[in-house]
Every structure is written in structure tokens, then in C-alpha cells.
XYZ file of N, CA and C in Angstrom:
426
model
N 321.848 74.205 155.228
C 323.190 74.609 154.839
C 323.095 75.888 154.032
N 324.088 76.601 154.142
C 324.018 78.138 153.487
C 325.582 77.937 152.483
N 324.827 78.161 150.776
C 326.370 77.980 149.881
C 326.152 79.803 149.492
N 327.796 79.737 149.402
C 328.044 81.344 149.783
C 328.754 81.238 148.643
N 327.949 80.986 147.294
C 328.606 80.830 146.556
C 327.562 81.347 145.271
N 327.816 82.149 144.121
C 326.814 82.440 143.321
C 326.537 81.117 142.379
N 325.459 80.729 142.192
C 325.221 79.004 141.497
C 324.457 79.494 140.800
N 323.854 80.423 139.988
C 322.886 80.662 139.348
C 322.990 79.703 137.508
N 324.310 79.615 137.315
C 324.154 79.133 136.330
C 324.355 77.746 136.433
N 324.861 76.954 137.691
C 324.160 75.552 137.955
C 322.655 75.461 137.853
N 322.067 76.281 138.910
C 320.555 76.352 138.396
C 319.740 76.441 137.883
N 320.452 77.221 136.239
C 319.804 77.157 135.200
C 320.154 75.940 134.289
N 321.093 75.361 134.287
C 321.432 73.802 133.742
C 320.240 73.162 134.295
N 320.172 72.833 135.893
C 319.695 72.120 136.477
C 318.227 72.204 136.258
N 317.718 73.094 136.170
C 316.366 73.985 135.864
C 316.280 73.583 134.457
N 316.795 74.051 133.213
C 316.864 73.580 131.865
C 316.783 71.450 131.781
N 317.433 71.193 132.269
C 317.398 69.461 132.147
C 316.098 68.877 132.812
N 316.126 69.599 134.131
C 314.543 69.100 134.909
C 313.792 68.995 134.066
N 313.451 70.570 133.208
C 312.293 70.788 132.237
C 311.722 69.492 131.048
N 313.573 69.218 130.726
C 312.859 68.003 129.868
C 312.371 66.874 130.316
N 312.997 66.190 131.448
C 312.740 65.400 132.345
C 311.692 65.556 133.278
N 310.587 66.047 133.313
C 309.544 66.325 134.496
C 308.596 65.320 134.341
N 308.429 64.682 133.361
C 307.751 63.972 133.085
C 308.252 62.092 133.298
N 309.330 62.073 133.920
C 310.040 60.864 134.317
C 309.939 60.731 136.131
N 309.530 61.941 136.292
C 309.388 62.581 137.754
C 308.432 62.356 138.876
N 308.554 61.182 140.161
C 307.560 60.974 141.002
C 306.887 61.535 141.760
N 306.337 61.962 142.616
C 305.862 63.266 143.354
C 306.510 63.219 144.208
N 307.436 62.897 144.650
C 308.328 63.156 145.742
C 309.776 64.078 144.978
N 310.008 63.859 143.858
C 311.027 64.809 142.960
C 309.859 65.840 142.562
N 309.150 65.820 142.543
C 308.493 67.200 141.862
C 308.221 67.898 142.695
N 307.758 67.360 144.161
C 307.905 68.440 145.418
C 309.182 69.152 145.962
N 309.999 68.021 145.887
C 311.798 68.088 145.859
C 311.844 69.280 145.289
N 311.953 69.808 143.794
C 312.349 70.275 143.108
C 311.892 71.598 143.126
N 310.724 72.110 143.201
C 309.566 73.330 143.521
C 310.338 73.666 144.760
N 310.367 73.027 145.796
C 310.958 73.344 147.189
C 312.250 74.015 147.245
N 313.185 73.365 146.456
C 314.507 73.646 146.372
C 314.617 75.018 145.791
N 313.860 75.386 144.292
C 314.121 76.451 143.688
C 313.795 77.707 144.343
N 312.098 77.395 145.394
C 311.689 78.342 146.143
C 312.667 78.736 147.286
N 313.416 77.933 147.630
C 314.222 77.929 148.799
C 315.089 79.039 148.439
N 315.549 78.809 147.375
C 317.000 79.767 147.169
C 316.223 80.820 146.390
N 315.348 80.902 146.361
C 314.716 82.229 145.174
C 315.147 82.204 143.982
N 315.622 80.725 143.205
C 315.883 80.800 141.689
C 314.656 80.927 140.643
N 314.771 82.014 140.368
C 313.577 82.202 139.102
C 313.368 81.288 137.933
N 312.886 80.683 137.867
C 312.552 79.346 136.992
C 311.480 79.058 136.461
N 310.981 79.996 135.752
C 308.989 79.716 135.165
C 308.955 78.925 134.574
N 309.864 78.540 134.022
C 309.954 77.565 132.944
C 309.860 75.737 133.486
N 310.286 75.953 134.466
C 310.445 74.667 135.336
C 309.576 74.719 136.282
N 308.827 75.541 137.183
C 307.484 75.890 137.654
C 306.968 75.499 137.103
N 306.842 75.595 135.631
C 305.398 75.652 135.030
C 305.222 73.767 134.513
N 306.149 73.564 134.093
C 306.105 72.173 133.867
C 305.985 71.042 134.900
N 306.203 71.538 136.201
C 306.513 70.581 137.439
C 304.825 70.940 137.939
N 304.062 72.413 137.279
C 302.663 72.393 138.169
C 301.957 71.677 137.479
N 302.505 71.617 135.808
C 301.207 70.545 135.138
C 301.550 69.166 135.290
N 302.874 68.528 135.966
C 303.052 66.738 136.240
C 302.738 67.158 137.550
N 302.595 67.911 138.441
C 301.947 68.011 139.680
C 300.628 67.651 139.509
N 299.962 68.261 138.728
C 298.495 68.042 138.494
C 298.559 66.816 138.483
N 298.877 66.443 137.234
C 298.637 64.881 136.737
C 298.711 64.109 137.718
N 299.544 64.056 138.245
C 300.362 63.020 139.520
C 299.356 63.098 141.467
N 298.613 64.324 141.575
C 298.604 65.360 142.588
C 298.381 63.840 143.467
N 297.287 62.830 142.912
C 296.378 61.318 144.367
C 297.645 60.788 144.437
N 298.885 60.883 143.775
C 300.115 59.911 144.718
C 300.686 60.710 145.470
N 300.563 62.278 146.123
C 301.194 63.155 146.796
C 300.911 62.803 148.116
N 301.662 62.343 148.959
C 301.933 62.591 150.078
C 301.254 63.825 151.047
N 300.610 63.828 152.250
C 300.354 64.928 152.914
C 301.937 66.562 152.998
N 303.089 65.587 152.988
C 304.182 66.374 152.774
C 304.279 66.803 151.732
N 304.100 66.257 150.912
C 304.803 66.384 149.633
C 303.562 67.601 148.865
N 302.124 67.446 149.636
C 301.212 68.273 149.179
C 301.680 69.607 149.498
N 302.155 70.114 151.090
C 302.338 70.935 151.527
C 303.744 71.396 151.276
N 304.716 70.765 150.943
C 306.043 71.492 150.177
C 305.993 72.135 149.164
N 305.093 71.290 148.301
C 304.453 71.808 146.495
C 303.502 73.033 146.843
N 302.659 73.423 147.665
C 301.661 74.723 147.719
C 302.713 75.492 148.407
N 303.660 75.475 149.529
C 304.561 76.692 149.558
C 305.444 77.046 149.029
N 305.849 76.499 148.140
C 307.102 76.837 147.021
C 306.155 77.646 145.995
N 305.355 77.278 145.970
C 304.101 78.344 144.920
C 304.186 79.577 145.690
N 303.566 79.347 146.125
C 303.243 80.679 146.990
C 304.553 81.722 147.500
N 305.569 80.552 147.763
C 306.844 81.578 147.865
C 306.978 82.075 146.743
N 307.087 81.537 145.360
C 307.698 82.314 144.790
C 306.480 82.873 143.517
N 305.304 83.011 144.187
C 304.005 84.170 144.101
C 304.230 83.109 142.033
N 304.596 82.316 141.974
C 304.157 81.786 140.595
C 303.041 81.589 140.626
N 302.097 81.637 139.501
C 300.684 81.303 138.871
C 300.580 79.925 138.671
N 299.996 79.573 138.868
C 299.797 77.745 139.019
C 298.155 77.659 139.938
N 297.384 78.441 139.514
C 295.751 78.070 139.957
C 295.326 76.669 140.098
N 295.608 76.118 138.588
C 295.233 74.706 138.371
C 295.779 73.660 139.164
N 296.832 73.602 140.030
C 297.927 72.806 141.012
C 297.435 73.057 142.153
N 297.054 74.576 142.682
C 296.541 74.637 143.796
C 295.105 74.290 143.937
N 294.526 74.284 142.615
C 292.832 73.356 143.397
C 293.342 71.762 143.295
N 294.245 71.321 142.895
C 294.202 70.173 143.095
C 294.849 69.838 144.141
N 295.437 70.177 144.546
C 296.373 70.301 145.765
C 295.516 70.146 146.986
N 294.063 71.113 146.995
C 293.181 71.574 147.514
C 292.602 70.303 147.919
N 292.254 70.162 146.871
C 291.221 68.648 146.450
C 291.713 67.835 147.390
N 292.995 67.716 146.860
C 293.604 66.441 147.164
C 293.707 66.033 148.485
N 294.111 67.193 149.137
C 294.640 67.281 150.651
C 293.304 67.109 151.156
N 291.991 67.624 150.747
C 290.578 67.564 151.762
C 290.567 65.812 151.370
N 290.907 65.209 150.143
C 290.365 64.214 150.353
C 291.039 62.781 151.104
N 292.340 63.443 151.569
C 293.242 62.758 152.609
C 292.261 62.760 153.918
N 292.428 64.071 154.018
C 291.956 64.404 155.284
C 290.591 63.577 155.581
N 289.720 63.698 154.489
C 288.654 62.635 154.709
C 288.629 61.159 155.282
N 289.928 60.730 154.293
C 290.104 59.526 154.387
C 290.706 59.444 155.602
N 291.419 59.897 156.070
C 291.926 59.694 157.391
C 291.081 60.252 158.514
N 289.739 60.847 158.136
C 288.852 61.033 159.880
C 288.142 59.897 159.311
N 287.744 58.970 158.662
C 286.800 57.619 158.058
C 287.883 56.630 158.983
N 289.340 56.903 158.883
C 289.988 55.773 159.026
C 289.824 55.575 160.995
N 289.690 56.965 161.443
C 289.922 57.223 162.231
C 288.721 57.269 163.167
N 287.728 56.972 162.600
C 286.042 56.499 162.930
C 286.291 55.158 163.061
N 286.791 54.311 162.525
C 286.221 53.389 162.412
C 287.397 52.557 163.281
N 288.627 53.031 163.767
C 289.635 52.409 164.547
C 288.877 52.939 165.930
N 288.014 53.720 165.879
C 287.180 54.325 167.208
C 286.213 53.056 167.633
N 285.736 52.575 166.700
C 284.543 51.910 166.417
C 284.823 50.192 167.061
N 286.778 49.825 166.996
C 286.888 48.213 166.710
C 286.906 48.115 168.449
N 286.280 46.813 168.948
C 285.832 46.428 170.581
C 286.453 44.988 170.310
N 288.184 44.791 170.878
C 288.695 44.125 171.506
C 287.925 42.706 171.763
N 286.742 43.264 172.085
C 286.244 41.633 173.128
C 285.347 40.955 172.417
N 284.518 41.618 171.389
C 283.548 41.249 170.223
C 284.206 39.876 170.031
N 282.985 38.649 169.767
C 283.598 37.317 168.960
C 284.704 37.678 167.722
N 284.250 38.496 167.081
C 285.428 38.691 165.927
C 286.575 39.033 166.100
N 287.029 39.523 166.952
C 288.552 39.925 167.493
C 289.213 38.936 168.040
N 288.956 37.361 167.914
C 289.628 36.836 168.622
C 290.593 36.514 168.230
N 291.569 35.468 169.194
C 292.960 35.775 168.615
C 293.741 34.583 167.045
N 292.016 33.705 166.575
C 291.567 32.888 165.471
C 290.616 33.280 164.548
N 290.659 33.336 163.483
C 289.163 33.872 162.605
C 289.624 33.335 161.462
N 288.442 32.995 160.719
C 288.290 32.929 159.685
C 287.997 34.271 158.648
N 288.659 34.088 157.457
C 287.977 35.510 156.564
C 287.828 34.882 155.387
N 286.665 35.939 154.378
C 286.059 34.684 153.797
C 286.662 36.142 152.737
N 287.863 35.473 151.766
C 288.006 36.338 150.597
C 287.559 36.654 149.313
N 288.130 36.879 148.038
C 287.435 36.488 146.823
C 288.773 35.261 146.638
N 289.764 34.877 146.999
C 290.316 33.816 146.708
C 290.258 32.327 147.717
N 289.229 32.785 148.145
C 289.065 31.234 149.318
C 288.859 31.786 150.664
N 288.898 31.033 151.770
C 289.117 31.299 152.980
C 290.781 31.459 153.377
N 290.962 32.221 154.534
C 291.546 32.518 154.929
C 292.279 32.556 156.552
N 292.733 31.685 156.932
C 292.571 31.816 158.868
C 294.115 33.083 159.353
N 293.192 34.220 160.103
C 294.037 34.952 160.313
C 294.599 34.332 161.817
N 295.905 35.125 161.932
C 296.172 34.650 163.403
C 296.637 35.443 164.115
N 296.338 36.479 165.019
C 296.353 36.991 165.983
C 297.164 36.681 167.008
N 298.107 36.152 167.065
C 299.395 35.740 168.106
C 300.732 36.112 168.254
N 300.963 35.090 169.314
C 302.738 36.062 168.954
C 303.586 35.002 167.652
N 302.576 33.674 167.099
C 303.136 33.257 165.690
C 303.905 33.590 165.100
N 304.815 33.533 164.438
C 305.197 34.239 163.445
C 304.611 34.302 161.637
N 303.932 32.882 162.036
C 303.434 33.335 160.159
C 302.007 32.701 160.309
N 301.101 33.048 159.376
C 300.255 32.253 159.594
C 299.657 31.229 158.274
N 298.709 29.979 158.608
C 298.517 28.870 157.551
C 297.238 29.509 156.727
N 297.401 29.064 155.466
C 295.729 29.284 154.711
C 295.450 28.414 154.004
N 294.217 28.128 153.721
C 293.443 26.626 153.700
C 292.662 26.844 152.468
């Protein structure tokens, strides 16, 4: 949507209140928020700067999206935030890890193996367990 309307001093309210509030903020509002300001080109260091250090803090609950909304709103709006982008960095290689591991090992599972059948036992830290593999709807544990 395009507002054809000058809002600059909504944005500085909005920008001013964030600031105190960034710290109440999940990583899905702190990507939100970086995104939005970069979007419209509202100059906001002040709210940049506080959303890159609860970015930091926060960066292992970021989302693959939410990683990549937060590094181009930086970069759009050429703010300094080094410390956000190695974590950002970090963070995203160590998705990516986790998801070619996840993605090895769904390579790896053989249908016909005794263990795949459509009964098993699993042996937990709270007891055994019988999974059930059917069109069941729930299954019993013992």
C-alpha cells in the first residue's frame, strides 16, 4: 500500500515509544519494526540502535525470515549495527546447518527396516512408550 500522506511525526511517536518498549519485543516485532522503518526511509537511529542490541540478544529465536528482514532493513538504511550482522551471520549458518543434518538424516530413514513398522516400542526417560503408526487416531502408553 502507498500512504500519500506526510506521517513523519506518527513515526517519530511510534519510533520514540518502540524505543522504550524494545525490550518487551519478540523477534518477530523486532524484524516487523526494522522492516517497516526501512521501508518508508524513516530515519530512526535511535530505534535502530535499540532493536540491533534486543536483536542480538534474541538473534537463536529468529526465524530464517525474520533473519533476512532484520539484515535488509540494515543494509537499506546503510545503519551501523556490525554486532547484529555477525549474529545474524551466525545464526542463519547455524540454521542452515541444522537443516542439511535434518535433511541427511530424513535421506537416511528406509521404510522397510524392522523399526519402521507400523508398532514400536520406544524406550524414553519416562518409561516405555508404544508408538502407532496408523490411520488410529490416538495412541496408548504403558
Amino acid at each position: 500500500a502507498t500512504v500519500r500522506h506526510d506521517a513523519r511525526a506518527l513515526f517519530n511517536s511510534v519510533a520514540t515509544e518502540a524505543t522504550r518498549q524494545v525490550g518487551q519485543f519478540n523477534p518477530q516485532d523486532l524484524a516487523n519494526t526494522a522492516w517497516a522503518y526501512a521501508t518508508v526511509c524513516h530515519d530512526a537511529p535511535a530505534l535502530f540502535d535499540c532493536v540491533a542490541t534486543e536483536a542480538t540478544r534474541q538473534v537463536g529465536q529468529f526465524n530464517p525470515q525474520g533473519l533476512a528482514n532484520t539484515a535488509w532493513a540494515y543494509a537499506t538504511v546503510r545503519h551501523d549495527a556490525s554486532e547484529l550482522f555477525d549474529s545474524v551471520a551466525m545464526e542463519a549458518a547455524r540454521q542452515v546447518s541444522v537443516a542439511t543434518e535434518a535433511t541427511r538424516q530424513v535421506g537416511q530413514f528406509n521404510p522397510q527396516e524392522p523399526g519402521s513398522s507400523s508398532r514400536r516400542s520406544l524406550r524414553t526417560p519416562r518409561g516405555r512408550m508404544r508408538l502407532c503408526v496408523t490411520t488410529r487416531p490416538h495412541c496408548s502408553t504403558a
